[in-house]
Every structure is written in C-alpha cells, then in structure tokens.
Coordinates of C-alpha atoms in Angstrom, one line a residue:
Chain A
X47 CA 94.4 -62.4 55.0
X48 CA 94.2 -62.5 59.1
X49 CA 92.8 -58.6 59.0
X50 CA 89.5 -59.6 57.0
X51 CA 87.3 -57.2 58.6
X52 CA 84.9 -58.8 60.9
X53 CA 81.7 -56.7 59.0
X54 CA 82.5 -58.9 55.9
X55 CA 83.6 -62.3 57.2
X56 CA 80.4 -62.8 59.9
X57 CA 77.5 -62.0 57.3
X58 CA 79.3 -64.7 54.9
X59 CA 79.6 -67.2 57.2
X60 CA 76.2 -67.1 58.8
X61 CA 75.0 -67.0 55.3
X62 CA 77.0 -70.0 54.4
X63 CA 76.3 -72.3 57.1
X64 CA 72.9 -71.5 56.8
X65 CA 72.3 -72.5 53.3
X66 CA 74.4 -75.6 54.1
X67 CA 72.4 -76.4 57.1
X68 CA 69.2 -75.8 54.5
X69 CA 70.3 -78.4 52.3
X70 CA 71.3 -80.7 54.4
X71 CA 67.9 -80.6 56.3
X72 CA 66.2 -80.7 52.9
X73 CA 67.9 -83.4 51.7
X74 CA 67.2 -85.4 55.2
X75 CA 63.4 -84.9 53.7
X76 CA 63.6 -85.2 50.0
X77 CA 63.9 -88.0 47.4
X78 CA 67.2 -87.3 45.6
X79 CA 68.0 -87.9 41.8
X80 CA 71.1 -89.7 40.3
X81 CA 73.5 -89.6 42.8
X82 CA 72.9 -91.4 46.8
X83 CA 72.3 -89.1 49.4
X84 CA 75.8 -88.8 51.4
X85 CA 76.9 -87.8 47.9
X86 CA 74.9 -84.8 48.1
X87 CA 75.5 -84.2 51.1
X88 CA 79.4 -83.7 50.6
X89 CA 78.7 -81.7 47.8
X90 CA 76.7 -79.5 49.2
X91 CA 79.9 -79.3 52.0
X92 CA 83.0 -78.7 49.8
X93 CA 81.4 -76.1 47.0
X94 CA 79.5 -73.4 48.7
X95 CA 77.4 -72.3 47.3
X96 CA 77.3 -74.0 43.9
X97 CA 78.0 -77.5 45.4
X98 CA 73.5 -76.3 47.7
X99 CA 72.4 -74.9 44.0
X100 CA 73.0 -77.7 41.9
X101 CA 71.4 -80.2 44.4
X102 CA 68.7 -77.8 44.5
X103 CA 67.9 -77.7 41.1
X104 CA 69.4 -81.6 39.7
X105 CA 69.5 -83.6 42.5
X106 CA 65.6 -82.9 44.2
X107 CA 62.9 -85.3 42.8
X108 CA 60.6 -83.1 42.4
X109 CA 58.2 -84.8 40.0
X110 CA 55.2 -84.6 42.5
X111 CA 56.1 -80.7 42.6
X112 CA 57.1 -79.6 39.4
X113 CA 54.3 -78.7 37.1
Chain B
X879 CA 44.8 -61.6 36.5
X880 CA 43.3 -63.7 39.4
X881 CA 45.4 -63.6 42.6
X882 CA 45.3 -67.4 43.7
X883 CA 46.9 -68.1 40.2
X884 CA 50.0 -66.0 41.3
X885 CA 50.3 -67.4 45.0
X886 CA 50.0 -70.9 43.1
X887 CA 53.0 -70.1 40.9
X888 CA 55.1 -68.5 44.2
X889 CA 54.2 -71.4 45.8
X890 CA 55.5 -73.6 42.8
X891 CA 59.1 -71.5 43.5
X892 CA 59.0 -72.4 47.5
X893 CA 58.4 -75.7 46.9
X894 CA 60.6 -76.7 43.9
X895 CA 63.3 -74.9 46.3
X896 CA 64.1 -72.7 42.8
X897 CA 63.4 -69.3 44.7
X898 CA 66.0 -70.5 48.1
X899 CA 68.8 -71.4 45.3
X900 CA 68.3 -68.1 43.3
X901 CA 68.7 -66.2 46.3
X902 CA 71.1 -68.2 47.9
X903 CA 73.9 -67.3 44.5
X904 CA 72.9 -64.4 44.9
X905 CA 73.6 -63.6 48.1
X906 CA 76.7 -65.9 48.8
X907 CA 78.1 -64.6 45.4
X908 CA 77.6 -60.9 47.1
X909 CA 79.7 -61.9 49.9
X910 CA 82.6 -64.3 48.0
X911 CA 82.9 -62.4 45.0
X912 CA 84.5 -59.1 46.8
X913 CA 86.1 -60.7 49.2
X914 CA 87.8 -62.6 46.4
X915 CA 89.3 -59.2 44.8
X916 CA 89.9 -58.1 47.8
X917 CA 92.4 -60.7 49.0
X918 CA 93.4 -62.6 46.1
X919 CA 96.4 -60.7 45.9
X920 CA 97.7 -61.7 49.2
X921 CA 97.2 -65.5 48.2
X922 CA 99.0 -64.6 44.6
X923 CA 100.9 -61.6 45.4
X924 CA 104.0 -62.8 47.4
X925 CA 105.6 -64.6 44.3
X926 CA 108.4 -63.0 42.8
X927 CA 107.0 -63.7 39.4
X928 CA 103.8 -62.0 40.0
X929 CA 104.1 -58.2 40.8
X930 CA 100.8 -56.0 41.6
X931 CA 99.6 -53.0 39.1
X932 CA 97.8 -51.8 41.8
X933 CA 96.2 -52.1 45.3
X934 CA 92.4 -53.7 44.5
X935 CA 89.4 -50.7 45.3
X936 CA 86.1 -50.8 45.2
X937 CA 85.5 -51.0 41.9
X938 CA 87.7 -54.2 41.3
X939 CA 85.7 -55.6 44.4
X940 CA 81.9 -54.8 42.1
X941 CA 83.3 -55.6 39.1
X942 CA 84.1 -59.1 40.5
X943 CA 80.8 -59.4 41.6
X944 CA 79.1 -58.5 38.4
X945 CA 81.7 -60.9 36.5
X946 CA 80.6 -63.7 38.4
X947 CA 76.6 -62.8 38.3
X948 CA 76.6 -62.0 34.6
X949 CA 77.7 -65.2 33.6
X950 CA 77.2 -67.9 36.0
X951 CA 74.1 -66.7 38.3
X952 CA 72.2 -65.2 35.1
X953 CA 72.7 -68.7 33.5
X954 CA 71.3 -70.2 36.5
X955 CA 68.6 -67.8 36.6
X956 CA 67.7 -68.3 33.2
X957 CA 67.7 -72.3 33.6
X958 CA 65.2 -71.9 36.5
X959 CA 62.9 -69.4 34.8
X960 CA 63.1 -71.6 31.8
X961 CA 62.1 -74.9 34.1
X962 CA 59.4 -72.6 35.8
X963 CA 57.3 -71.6 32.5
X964 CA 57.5 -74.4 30.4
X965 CA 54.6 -76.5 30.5
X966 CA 55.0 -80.1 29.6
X967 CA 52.3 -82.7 27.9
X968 CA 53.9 -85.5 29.5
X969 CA 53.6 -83.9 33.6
X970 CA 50.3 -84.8 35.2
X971 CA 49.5 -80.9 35.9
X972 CA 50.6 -79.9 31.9
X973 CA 48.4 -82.6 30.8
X974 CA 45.5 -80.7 33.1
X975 CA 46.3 -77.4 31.5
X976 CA 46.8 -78.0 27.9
X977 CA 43.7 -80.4 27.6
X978 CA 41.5 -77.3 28.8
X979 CA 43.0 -74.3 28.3
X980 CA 43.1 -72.0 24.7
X981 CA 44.7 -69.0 25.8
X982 CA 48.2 -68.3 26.8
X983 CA 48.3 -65.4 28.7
X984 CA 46.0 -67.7 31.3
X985 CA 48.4 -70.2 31.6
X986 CA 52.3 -68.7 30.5
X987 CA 51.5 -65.5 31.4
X988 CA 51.5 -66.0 35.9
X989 CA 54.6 -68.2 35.4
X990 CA 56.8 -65.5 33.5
X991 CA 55.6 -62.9 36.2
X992 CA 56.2 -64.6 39.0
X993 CA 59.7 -66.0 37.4
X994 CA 60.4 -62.3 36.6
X995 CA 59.4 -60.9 40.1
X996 CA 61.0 -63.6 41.8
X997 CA 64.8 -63.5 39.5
X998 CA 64.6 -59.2 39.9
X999 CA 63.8 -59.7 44.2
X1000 CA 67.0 -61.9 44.2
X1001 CA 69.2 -59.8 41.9
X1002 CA 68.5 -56.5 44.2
X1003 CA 69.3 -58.4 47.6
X1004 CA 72.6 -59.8 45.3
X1005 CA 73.5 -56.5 45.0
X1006 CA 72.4 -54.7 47.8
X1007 CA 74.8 -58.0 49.9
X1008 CA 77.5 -56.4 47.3
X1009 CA 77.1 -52.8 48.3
X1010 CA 77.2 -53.5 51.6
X1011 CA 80.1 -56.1 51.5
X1012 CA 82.0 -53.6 49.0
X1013 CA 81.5 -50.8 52.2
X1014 CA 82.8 -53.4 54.7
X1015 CA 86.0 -54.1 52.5
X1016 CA 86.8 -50.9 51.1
X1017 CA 85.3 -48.3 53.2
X1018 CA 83.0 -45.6 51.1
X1019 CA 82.6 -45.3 48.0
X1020 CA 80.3 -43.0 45.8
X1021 CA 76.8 -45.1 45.9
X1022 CA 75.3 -43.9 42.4
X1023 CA 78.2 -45.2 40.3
X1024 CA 78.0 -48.2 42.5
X1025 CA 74.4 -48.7 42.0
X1026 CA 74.4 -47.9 38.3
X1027 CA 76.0 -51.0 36.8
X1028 CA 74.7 -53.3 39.1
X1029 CA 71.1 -52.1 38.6
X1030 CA 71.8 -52.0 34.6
X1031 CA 72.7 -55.9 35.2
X1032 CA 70.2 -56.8 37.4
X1033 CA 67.6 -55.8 34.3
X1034 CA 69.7 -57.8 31.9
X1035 CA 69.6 -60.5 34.1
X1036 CA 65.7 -60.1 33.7
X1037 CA 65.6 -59.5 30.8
X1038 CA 67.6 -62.7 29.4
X1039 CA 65.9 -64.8 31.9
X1040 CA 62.1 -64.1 30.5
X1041 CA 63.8 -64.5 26.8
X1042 CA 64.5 -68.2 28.0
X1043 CA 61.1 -68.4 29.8
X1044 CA 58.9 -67.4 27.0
X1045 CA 61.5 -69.6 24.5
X1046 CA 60.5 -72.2 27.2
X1047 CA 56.9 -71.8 27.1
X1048 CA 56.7 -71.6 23.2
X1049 CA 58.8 -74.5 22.8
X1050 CA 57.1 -77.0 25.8
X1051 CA 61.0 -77.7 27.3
X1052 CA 63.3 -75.7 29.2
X1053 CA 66.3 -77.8 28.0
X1054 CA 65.9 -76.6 24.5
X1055 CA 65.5 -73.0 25.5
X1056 CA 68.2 -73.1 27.9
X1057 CA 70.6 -74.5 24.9
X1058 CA 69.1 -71.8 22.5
X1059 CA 69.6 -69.2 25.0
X1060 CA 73.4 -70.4 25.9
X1061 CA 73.6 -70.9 22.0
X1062 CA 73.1 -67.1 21.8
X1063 CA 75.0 -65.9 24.8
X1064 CA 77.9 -67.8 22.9
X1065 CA 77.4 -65.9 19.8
X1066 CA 77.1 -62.2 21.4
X1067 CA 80.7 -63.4 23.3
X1068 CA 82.1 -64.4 20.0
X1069 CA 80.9 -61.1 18.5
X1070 CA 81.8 -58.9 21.5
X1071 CA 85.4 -59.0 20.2
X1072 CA 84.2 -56.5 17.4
X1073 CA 84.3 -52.7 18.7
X1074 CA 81.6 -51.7 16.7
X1075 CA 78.8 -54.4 17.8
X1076 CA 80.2 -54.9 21.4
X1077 CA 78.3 -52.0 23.2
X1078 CA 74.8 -53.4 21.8
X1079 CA 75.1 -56.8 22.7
X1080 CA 73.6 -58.2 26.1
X1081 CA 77.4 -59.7 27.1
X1082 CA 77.8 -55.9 27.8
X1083 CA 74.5 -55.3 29.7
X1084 CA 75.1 -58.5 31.6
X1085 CA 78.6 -57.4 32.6
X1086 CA 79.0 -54.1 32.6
X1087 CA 82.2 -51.8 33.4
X1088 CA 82.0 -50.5 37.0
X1089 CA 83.8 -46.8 36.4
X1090 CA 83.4 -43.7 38.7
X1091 CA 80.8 -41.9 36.9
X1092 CA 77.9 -44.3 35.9
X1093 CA 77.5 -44.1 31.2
X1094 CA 73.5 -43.8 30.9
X1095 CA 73.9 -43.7 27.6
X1096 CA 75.9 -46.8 27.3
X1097 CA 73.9 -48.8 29.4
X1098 CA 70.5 -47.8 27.4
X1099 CA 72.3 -49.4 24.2
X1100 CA 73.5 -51.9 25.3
X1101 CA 69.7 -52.6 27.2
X1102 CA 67.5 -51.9 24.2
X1103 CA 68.5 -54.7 22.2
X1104 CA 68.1 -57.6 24.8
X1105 CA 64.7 -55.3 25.6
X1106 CA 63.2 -55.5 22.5
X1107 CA 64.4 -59.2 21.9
X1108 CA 62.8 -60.6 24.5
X1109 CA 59.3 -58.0 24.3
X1110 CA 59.2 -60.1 20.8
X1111 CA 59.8 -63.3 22.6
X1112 CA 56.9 -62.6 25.1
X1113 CA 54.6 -61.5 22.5
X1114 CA 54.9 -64.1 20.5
X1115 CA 54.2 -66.7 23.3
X1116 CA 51.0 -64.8 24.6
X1117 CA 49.5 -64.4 21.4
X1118 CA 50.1 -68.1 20.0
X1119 CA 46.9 -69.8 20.9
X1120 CA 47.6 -73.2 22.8
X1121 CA 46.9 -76.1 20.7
X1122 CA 44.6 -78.0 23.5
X1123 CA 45.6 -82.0 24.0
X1124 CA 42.6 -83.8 22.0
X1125 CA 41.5 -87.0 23.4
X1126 CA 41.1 -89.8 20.9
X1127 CA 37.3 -90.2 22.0

C-alpha cells in the first residue's frame, strides 16, 4: 500500500477534496432537506463521493430551481 | 430547435447541482475503482486463509471500474435524467408549460437532449479518469481493448438513462420511472443467469467483460435491444400530444 504511485494518488485526492470543499461551500449557501446541516456536512466527509452525490441530489431544496 | 431553450435546460443542470454530482461519480469512481483492484489484495491478501489466483492487471483494474459505473453511477444517472424531464402539474414552472403548450417535442424534447448530452460528457471524462488512472497503476496497456468496453458502457449508460427520461416524461414523475426502470434492471439480472438470453440483455451492455481483444459483435447484441427499447420509449413520448391543464373558467 505505501508504493501507490504518486500519478494515481495526487489526481484522486485533489479531486476529492475538491468536491468536498464544493459541497461544503454549497451547503454554507443552500436550504437543505430532511436532515440539519452539520449532518450533511459529515456526510459529505466520511463517504466520498456518495456521502457529496446524495446531498446533491436529496438533501438541496431546490423547489425554487427545479422545474 | 431554439437555442435559449437548450441553455435554459443546461442551466437547469448547473443550478439543480445534477451536472457537478454526475460528473463528480464519475470522475471519483475513475480514480477509487482501480485503485481498489489494485491494492485490495494487499489489505486481504496477508491472511493465511486467503491465497491470490493472480497478481491484479489492467484489466481487473477496468473491469472494477465498469462494475461499479454499470450499476451504481448508471442508476444515479438514470434518477437525475428521470428528475430532469419529467414535468410536473403541481411545480409552478410545469403548471406554466402544460397550461400552454400541445406539443411534446417543444417541451420533453430539450430536456432529454440536454440530459443525454450532459450523462454521455460525464461518462467519457469517467472513463477517460479510468484510462488514465489504469496507465498510472498498471503501466501500458493496449488502448482499443481498453476503450472498447468502456465506450460500449458509456452508450448503455445513455441509453438506459433516456429510457427512464422519456418513462419520466410520459408518466409526469421520475419516482415512478426510476422504480420501473430499477424494476427492469432487476428482471434482465434475474434473467442474465440464462446463457442463451444473457448476451442480449442491457446488464451485459452495462457491464461488459474487459478482455484483450475488444467482441464487436458482442457488444452490438447486447446494444441493440436497450437501443431499440428506448428509440420506442422516446417515440412514444414525442408523439403523445400533451393534454394542456384546462382552467375551470
């Protein structure tokens, strides 16, 4: 596990923390559905990425938006 | 088609956040999926219970990745283009459309594009993160029967997703078609245990073997089905007139 090369590790984990960071400054801005905020917010931290996608899709109020 | 009604319906995907979360799984499933069969067997493999058949390769490391996408990222592309095309009575903006609008191609037909466009953009930078993580773990590889099966998925995942989004537009609610279309994908899994029907059902185009040369053949019957399936679904939903919201006056 220590020789993960560092051409696959950095893209990942650039990628991850930015979709974290995303979510987390999206839900700093956003109503949010059936669960409180921090809630989300660890969510989004301990299951990257499905933890981000569901509070994309379930946890935004998006009523205004939706269409 | 006019052009503003297309921007309207990308803008619909920036906004609702549908088009970050798509690409988002896609793109961190890219990255965890080979890594995954790459070193799972050092996590597992220092039990004396558990021996390795063999050291993981690059196609364990795509095949991983197109396991994970065909059943978990196509189901949550297929939710989104679902929630992205149905129009509701009850939403201030349905209400708008289906009190003055007759034909369906004007108001479905932008929505399945631009869920279509938008699913098929985040499935090739999935697997172009795949192909490129795949070279960073496992060195080179030969890129056509790389690109093969992830390209034949990437279509299926397409594919199943504008059979939900026309369902979803026929039917006014993406929960229904979502249940329908998960109804189905149940039915193909239960039915992909017989030899005989398993290379024509979408399970297969969804998830398809990664070998060293790339089956054409295969892939086309395993693709025409699903095609066809979901040509019938979109027809059928652009050529059912709209019955417009009358007001009681």
């Amino acid at each position: 596990m220590s020789n993960i090369p560092v051409a696959a590790l950095v893209p990942l984990v650039v990628v991850a923390v930015a979709f974290v960071g995303f979510c987390w400054y999206d839900l700093s801005r956003s109503r949010v559905k059936y669960l409180p905020k921090w809630v989300w917010a660890i969510i989004c931290l301990i299951s990257i990425p499905l933890g981000g996608i569901i509070y994309l899709i379930v946890g935004r109020d998006t009523a205004s938006v939706r269409g | 088609m006019n052009r503003t009604v297309l921007r309207v319906e990308w803008y619909r995907w920036l906004r609702t956040r549908r088009a970050i979360a798509l690409v988002a799984a896609f793109a961190l499933f890219g990255f965890v999926s080979l890594l995954g069969a790459k070193y799972l067997p050092d996590l597992i493999g220092h039990s004396d219970e558990i021996q390795l058949l063999r050291i993981p390769d690059w196609r364990d490391g795509l095949q991983q990745y197109v396991k994970n996408t065909g059943f978990l990222i196509a189901a949550v592309a297929m939710i989104l283009a679902a929630q992205a095309s149905a129009v509701r009575a009850t939403d201030p903006v349905g209400i708008y459309y289906l009190s003055r609008e007759t034909s369906p191609v004007r108001v479905y037909l932008p929505r399945i594009l631009m869920a279509a466009t938008v699913i098929a953009i985040a499935a090739a930078l999935g697997a172009a993160v795949a192909l490129y993580e795949c070279w960073a773990l496992f060195g080179s590889y030969p890129l056509p029967a790389a690109v093969g099966p992830l390209a034949l998925q990437a279509i299926a995942v397409v594919l199943v997703a504008l059979f939900a989004a026309a369902l979803a537009a026929r039917l006014s609610s993406a929960a229904i078609a979502a249940a329908i279309t998960a109804a189905i994908y149940v039915c193909c899994l239960l039915l992909s245990t017989v030899p005989t029907i398993a290379p024509y059902l979408p399970t297969t185009a969804l998830q398809p073997t990664v070998t060293p040369a790339f089956p054409v053949a295969h892939a086309a019957k395993s693709l025409l089905p699903l095609a066809i399936s979901t040509a019938t679904s979109l027809a059928l939903v652009l050529t059912t007139p709209i019955r417009t919201i009358k007001s009681s006056a």
